[in-house]
Tab-separated table of C-alpha atoms in Angstrom:
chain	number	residue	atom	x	y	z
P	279	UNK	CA	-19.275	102.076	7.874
P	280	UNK	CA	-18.065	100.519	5.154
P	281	UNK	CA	-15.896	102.964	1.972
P	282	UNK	CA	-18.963	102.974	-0.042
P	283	UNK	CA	-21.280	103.886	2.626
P	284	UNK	CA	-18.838	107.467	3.668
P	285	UNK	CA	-20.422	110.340	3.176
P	286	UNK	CA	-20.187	112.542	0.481
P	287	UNK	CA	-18.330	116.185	1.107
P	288	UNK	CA	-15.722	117.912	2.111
P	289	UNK	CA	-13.285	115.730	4.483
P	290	UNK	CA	-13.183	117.294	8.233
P	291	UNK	CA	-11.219	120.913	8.412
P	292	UNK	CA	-11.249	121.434	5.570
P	293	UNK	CA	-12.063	124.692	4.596
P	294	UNK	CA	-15.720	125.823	3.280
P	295	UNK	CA	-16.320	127.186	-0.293
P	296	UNK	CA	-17.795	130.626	-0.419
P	297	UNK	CA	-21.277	130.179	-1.169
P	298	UNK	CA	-22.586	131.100	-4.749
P	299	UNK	CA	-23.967	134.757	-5.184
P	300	UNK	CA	-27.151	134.298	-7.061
P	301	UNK	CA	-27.299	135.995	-10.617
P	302	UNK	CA	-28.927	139.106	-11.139
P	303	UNK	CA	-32.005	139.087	-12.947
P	304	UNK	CA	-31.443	140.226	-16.660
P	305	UNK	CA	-32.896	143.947	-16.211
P	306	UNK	CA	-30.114	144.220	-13.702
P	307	UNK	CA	-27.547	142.845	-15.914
P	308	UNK	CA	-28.887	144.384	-18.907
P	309	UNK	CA	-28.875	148.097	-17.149
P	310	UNK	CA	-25.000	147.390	-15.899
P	311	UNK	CA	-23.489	146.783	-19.357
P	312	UNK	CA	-22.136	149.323	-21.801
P	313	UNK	CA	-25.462	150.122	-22.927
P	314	UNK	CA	-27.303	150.127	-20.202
P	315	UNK	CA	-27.155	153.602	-19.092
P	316	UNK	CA	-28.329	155.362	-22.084
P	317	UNK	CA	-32.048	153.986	-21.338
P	318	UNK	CA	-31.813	154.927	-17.941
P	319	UNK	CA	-30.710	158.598	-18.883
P	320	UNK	CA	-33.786	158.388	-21.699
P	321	UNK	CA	-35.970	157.718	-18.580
P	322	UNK	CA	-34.655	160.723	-16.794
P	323	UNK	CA	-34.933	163.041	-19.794
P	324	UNK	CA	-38.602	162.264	-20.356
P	325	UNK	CA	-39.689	162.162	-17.013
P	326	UNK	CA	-37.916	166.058	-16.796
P	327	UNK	CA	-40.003	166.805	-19.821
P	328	UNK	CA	-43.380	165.427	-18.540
P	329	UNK	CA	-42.856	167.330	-15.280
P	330	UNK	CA	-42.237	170.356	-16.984
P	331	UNK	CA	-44.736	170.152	-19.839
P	332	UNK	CA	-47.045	167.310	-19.195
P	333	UNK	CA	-49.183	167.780	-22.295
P	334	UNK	CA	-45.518	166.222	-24.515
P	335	UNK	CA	-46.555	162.913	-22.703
P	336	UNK	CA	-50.141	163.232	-25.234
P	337	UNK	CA	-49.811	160.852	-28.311
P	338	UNK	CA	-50.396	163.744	-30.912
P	339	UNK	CA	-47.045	165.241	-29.215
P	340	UNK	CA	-45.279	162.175	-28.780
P	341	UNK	CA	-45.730	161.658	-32.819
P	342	UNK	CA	-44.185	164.855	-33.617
P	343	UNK	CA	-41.766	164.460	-31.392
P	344	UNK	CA	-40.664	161.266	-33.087
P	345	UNK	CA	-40.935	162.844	-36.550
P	346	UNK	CA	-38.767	164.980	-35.656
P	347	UNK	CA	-36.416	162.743	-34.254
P	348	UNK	CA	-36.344	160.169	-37.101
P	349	UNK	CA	-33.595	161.690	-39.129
P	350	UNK	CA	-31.363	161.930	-36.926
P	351	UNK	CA	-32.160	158.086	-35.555
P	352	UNK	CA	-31.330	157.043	-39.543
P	353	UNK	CA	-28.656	159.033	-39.287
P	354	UNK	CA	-27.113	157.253	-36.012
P	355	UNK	CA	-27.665	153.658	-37.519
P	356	UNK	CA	-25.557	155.013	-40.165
P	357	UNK	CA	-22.985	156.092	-38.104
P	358	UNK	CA	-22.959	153.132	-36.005
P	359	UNK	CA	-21.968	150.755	-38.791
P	360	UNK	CA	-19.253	152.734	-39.227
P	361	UNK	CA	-17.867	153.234	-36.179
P	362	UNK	CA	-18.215	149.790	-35.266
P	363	UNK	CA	-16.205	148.897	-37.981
P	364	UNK	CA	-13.791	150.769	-36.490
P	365	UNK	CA	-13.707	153.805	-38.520
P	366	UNK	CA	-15.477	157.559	-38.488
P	367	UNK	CA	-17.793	159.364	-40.757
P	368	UNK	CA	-17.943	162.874	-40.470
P	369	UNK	CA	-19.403	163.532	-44.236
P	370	UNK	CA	-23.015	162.837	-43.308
P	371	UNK	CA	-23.888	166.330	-42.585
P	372	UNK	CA	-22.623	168.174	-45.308
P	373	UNK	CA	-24.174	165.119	-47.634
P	374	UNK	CA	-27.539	165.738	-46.501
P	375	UNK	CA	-27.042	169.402	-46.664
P	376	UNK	CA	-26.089	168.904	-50.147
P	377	UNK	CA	-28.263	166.213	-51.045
P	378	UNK	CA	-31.281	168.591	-50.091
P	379	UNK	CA	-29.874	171.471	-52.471
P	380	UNK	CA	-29.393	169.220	-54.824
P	381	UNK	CA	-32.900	168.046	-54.812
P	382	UNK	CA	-34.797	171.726	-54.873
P	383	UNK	CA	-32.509	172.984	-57.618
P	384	UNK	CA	-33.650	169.851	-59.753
P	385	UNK	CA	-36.872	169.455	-58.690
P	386	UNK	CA	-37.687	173.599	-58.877
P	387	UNK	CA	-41.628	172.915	-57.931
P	388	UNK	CA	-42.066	170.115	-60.831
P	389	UNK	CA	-43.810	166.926	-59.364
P	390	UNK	CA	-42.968	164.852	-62.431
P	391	UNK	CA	-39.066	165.352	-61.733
P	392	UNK	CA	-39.232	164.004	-58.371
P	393	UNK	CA	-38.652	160.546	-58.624
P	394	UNK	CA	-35.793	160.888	-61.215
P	395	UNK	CA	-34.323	163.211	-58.789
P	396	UNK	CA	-34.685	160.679	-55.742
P	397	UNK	CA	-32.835	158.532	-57.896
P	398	UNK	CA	-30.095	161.040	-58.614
P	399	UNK	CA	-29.672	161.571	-54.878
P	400	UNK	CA	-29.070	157.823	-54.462
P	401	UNK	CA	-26.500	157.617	-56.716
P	402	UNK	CA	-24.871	160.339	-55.541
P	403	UNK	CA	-24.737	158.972	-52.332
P	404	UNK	CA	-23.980	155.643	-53.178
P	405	UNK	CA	-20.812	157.634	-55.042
P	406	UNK	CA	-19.953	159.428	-51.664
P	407	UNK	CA	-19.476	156.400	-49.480
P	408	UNK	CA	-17.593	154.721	-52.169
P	409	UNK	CA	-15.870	156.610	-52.152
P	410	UNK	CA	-15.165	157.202	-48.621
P	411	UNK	CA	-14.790	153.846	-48.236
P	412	UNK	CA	-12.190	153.035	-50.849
P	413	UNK	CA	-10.506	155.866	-50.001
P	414	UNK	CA	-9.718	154.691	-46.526
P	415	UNK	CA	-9.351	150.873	-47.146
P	416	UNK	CA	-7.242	150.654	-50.078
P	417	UNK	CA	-4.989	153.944	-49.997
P	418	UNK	CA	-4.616	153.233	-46.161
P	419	UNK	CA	-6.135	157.165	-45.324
P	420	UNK	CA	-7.529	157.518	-41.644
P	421	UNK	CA	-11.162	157.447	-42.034
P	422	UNK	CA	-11.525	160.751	-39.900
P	423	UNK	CA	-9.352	162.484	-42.708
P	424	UNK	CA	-10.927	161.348	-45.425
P	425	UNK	CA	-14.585	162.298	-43.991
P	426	UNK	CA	-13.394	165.242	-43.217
P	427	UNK	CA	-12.246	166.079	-46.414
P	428	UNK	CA	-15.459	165.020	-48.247
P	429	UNK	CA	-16.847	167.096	-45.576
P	430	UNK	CA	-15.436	170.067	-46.437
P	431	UNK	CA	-15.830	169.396	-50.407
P	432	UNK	CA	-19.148	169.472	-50.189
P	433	UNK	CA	-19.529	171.984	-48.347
P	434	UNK	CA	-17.418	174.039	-50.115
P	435	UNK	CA	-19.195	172.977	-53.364
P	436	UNK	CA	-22.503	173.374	-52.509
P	437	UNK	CA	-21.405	177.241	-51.439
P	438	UNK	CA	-19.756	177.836	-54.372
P	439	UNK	CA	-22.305	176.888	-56.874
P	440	UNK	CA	-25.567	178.236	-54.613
P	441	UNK	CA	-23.629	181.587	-53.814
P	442	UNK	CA	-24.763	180.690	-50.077
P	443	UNK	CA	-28.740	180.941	-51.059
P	444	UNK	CA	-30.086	177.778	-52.228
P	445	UNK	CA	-32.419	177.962	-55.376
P	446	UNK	CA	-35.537	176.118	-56.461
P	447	UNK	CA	-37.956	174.617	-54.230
P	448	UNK	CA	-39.034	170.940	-53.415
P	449	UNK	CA	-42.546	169.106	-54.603
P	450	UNK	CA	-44.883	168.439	-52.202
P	451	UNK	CA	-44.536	164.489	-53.185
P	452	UNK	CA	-40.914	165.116	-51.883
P	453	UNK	CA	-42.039	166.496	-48.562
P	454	UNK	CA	-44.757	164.070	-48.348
P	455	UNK	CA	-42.118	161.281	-46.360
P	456	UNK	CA	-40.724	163.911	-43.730
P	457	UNK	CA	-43.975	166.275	-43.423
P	458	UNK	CA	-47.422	164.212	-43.556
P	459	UNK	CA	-48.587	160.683	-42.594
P	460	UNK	CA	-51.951	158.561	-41.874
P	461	UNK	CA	-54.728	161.243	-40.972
P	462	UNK	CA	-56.945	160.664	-38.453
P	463	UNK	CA	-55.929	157.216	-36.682
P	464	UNK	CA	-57.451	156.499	-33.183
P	465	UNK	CA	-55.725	158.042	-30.190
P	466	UNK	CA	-52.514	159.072	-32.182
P	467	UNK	CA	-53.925	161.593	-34.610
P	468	UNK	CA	-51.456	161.372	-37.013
P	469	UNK	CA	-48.959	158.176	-37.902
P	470	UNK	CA	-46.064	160.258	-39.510
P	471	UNK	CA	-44.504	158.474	-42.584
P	472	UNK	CA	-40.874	159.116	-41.186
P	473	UNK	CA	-41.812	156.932	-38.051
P	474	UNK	CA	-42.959	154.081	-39.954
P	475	UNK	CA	-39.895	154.474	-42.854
P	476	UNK	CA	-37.930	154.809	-39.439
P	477	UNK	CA	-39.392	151.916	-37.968
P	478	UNK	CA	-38.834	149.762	-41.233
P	479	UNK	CA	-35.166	150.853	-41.628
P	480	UNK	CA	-34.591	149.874	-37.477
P	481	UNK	CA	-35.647	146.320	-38.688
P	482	UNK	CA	-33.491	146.004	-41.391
P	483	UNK	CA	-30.448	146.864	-39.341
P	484	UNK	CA	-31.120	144.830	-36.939
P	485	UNK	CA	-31.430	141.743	-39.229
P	486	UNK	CA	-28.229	143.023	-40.687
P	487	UNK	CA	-26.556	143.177	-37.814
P	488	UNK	CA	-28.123	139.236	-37.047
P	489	UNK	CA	-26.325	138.529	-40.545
P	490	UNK	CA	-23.016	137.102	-41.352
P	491	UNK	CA	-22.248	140.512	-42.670
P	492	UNK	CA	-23.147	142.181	-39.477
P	493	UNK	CA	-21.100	140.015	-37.091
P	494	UNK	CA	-18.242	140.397	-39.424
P	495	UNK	CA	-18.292	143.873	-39.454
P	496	UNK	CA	-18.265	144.006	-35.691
P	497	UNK	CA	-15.169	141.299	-36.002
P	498	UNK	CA	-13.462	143.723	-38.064
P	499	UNK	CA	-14.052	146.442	-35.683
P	500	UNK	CA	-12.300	144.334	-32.692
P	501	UNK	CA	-9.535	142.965	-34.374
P	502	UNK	CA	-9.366	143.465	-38.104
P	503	UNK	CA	-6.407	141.131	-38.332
P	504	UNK	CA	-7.874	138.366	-36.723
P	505	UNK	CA	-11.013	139.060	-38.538
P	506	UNK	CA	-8.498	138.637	-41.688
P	507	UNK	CA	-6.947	135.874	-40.919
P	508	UNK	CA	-10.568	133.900	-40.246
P	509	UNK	CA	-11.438	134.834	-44.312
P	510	UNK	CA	-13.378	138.308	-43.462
P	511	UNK	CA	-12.549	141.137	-46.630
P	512	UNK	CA	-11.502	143.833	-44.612
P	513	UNK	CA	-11.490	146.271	-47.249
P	514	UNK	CA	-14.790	145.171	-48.436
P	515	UNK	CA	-16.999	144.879	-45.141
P	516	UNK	CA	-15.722	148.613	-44.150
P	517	UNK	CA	-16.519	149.975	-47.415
P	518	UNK	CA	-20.227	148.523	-47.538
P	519	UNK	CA	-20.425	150.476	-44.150
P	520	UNK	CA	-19.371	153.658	-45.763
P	521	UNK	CA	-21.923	152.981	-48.721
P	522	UNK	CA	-24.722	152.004	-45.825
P	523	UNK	CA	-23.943	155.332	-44.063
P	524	UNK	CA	-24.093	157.233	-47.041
P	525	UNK	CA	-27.645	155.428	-48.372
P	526	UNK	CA	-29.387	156.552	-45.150
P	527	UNK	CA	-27.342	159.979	-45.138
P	528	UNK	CA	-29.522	160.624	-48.439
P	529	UNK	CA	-32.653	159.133	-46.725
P	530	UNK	CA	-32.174	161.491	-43.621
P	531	UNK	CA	-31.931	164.415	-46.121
P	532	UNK	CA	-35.105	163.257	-47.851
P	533	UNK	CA	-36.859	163.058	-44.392
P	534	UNK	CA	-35.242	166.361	-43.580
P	535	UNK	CA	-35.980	168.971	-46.816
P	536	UNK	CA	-39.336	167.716	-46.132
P	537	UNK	CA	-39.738	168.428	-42.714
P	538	UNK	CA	-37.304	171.588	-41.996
P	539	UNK	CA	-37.312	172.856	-46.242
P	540	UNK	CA	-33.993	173.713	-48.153
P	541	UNK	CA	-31.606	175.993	-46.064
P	542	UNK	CA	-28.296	176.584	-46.623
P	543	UNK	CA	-27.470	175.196	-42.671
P	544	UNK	CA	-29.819	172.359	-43.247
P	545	UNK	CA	-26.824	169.936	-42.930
P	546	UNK	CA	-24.527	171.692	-40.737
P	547	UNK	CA	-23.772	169.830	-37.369
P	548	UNK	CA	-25.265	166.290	-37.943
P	549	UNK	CA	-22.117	164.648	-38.565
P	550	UNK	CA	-21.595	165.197	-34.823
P	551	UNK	CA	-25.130	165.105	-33.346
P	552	UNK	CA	-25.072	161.356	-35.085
P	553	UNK	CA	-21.573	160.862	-33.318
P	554	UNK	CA	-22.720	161.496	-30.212
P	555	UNK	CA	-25.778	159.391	-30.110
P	556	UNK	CA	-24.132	156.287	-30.973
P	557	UNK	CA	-21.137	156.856	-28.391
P	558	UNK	CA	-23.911	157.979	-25.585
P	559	UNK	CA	-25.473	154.704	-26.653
P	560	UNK	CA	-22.066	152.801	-25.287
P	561	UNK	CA	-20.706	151.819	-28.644
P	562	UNK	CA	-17.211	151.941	-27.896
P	563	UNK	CA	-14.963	154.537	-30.703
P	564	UNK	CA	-12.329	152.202	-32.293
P	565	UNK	CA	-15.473	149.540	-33.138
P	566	UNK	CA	-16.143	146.265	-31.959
P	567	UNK	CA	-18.277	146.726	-29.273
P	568	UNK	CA	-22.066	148.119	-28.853
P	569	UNK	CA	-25.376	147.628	-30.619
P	570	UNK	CA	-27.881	149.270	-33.066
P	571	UNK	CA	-30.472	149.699	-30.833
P	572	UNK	CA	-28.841	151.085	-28.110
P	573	UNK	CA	-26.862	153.538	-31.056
P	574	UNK	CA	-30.938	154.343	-31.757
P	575	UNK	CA	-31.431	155.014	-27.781
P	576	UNK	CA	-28.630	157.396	-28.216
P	577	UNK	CA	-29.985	159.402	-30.514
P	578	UNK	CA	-33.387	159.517	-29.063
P	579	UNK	CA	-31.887	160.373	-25.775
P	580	UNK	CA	-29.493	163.261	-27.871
P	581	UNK	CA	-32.987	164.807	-29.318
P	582	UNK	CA	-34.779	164.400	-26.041
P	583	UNK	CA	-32.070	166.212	-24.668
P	584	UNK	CA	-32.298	169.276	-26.439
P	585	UNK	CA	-36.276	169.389	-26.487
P	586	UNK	CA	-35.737	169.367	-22.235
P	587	UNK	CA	-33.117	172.520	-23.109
P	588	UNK	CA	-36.183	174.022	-25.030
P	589	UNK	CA	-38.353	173.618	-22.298
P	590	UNK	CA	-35.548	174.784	-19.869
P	591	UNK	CA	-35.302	178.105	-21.940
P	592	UNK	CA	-31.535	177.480	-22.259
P	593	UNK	CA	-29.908	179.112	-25.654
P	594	UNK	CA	-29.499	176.692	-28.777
P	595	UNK	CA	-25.794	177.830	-28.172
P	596	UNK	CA	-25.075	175.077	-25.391
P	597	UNK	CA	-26.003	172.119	-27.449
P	598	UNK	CA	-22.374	171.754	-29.674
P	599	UNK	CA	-20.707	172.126	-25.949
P	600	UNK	CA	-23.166	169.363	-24.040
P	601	UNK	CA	-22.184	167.345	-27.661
P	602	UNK	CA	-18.271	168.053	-27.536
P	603	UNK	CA	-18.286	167.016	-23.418
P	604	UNK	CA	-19.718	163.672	-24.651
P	605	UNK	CA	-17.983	162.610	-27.495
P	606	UNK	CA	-14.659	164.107	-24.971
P	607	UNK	CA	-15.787	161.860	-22.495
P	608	UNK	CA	-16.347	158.855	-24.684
P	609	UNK	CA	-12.805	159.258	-26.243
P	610	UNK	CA	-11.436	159.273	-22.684
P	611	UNK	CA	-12.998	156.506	-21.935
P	612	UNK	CA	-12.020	154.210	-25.292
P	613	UNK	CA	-8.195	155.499	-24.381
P	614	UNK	CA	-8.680	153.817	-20.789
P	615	UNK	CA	-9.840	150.616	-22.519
P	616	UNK	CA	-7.253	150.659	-25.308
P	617	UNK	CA	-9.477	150.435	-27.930
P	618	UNK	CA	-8.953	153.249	-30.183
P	619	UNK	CA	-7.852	152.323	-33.472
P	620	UNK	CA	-4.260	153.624	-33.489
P	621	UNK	CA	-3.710	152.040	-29.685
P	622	UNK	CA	-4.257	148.544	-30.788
P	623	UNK	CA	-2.331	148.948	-34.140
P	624	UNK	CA	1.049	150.077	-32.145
P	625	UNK	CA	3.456	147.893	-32.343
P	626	UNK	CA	5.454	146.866	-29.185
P	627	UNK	CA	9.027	147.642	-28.810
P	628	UNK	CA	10.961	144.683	-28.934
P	629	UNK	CA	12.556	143.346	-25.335
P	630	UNK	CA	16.220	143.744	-24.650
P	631	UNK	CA	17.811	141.242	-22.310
P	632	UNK	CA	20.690	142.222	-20.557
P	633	UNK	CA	23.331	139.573	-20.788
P	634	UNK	CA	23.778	138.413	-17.013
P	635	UNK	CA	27.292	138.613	-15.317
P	636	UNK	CA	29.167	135.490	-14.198
């Protein structure tokens, strides 16, 4: 046998390669990442629901369900921009809160003053993440400060000038978006307008998030100083998120006074209800990491979850602790990975060699 007539392979004794595990197929994969579990823990919550009240799986229940929902979905694509920019937003509550008194003590009943007032409200929201924003990027104050603050300004505003007893009352164009939709379509009954504005602000994120804007903001959120360095404006992408979560912050409070009405709690608690969807939905706190959708599974999953408490007959009181054990747990986790946003902006102590004896 001549040299080009040997065999090909391994020579004799040497050892074998470990044979090549085949890949999982991509529900598999998809169900092991970060976001993965969040759908299968939706699955689990609605299949406890069916069981335990199988008329909720009926279309005309499954719509109001999702009306329902929708505000706090818009809310959670909010929050996700933000926090995977790296950052917090705990405002949005107390802005829709105040966004809704706003609107019924302009409005007062008049249909000809709603759309002025609608464009009040955006304005004043716009005003709110700017300045949330700017206040965090260019004076250098933690985000969760400065939210909190805002927070507590509105809130403290709103009480102060409403005496705790909001005033006025909303037009029924206003409530139109979170109360009514498309009357009698086949097998659905009714196609509430929140799931379709829902459905229409889902697409634009993700084709944000598909932009050059939206992979820089999630560059920003894993390593704003390499993000920097490449040409991304920090200061700039961060703020737009701040601006984006304040935009559907307003849009959640439309959806909201016209679903729920003007209360003087109407806001209180969605700051972390939105917090907690997007970290059940695996985005990582400290940014970088996690998508919309699964942000919008989170949230879905965080409402399901307290419908299958309603069902349950467990008090409305366990629903901040079930919240605070997984935002707890989610914190616990980014501190294991490093990835908080004080963790990866530590710097290292320097090295000190000892000089070696002769």
């Amino acid at each position: 046998m001549t040299v080009d007539q040997a065999p090909a392979g391994p020579p004799p004794g040497a050892p074998t390669p470990p044979a090549e595990r085949p890949a999982a197929p991509p529900a598999l994969r998809f169900l092991g990442g970060a976001s993965g579990p969040v759908f299968v823990l939706l699955i689990l919550i609605f299949a406890g629901i069916f069981t335990l009240n199988p008329s909720f799986a009926e279309p005309p229940s499954m719509m109001f369900f999702l009306r329902q929902a929708a505000p706090l979905i818009v809310l959670a694509i909010g929050q996700y921009l933000v926090i995977v920019s790296g950052e917090f937003d705990l405002s949005v509550g107390a802005l829709v809160g105040a966004q809704v008194v706003i609107a019924a003590a302009l409005i007062d009943g008049e249909e000809a003053r709603t759309l002025p007032v609608l464009g009040v409200m955006l304005v004043f929201g716009l005003m709110v993440g700017l300045v949330n924003g700017l206040i965090t990027t260019l004076l250098k104050v933690p985000s969760i400060i400065t939210t909190l603050g805002t927070m507590l300004v509105l809130s403290g505003a709103i009480q102060l000038w409403t005496g705790g007893a909001p005033t006025g009352a909303l037009s029924e164009s206003f409530r139109v978006a979170g109360r009514f939709g498309i009357e009698d379509v086949p097998v659905l009954g009714q196609l509430p307008w929140a799931l379709l504005i829902l459905v229409a602000v889902a697409l634009a994120a993700l084709v944000l998030m598909r932009s050059s804007y939206g992979r820089t903001l999630v560059s920003v959120g894993d390593n704003e100083t390499a993000a920097a360095f490449a040409g991304a404006r920090v200061w700039l992408v961060r703020t737009g998120a701040f601006v984006l979560s304040a935009l559907l912050a307003t849009l959640a409070g439309v959806l909201i006074g016209g679903y729920a009405g003007v209360t003087a709690q109407v806001g209180d608690g969605l700051e972390f209800a939105a917090i907690t969807a997007v970290v059940l939905g695996g985005v990582v706190l400290g940014g970088g990491r996690g998508t919309v959708v699964a942000a919008m599974a989170g949230a879905l999953a965080v409402e399901g979850l307290f419908t299958l408490f309603n069902q349950l007959s467990l008090p409305s009181t366990i629903r901040p602790s079930v919240q605070g054990l997984i935002i707890i747990a989610a914190v616990a986790y980014a501190a294991r990975q490093g990835s908080l946003p004080w963790q990866r902006t530590r710097p290292r102590a320097p090295r000190t060699v000892q000089p070696t004896r002769r």
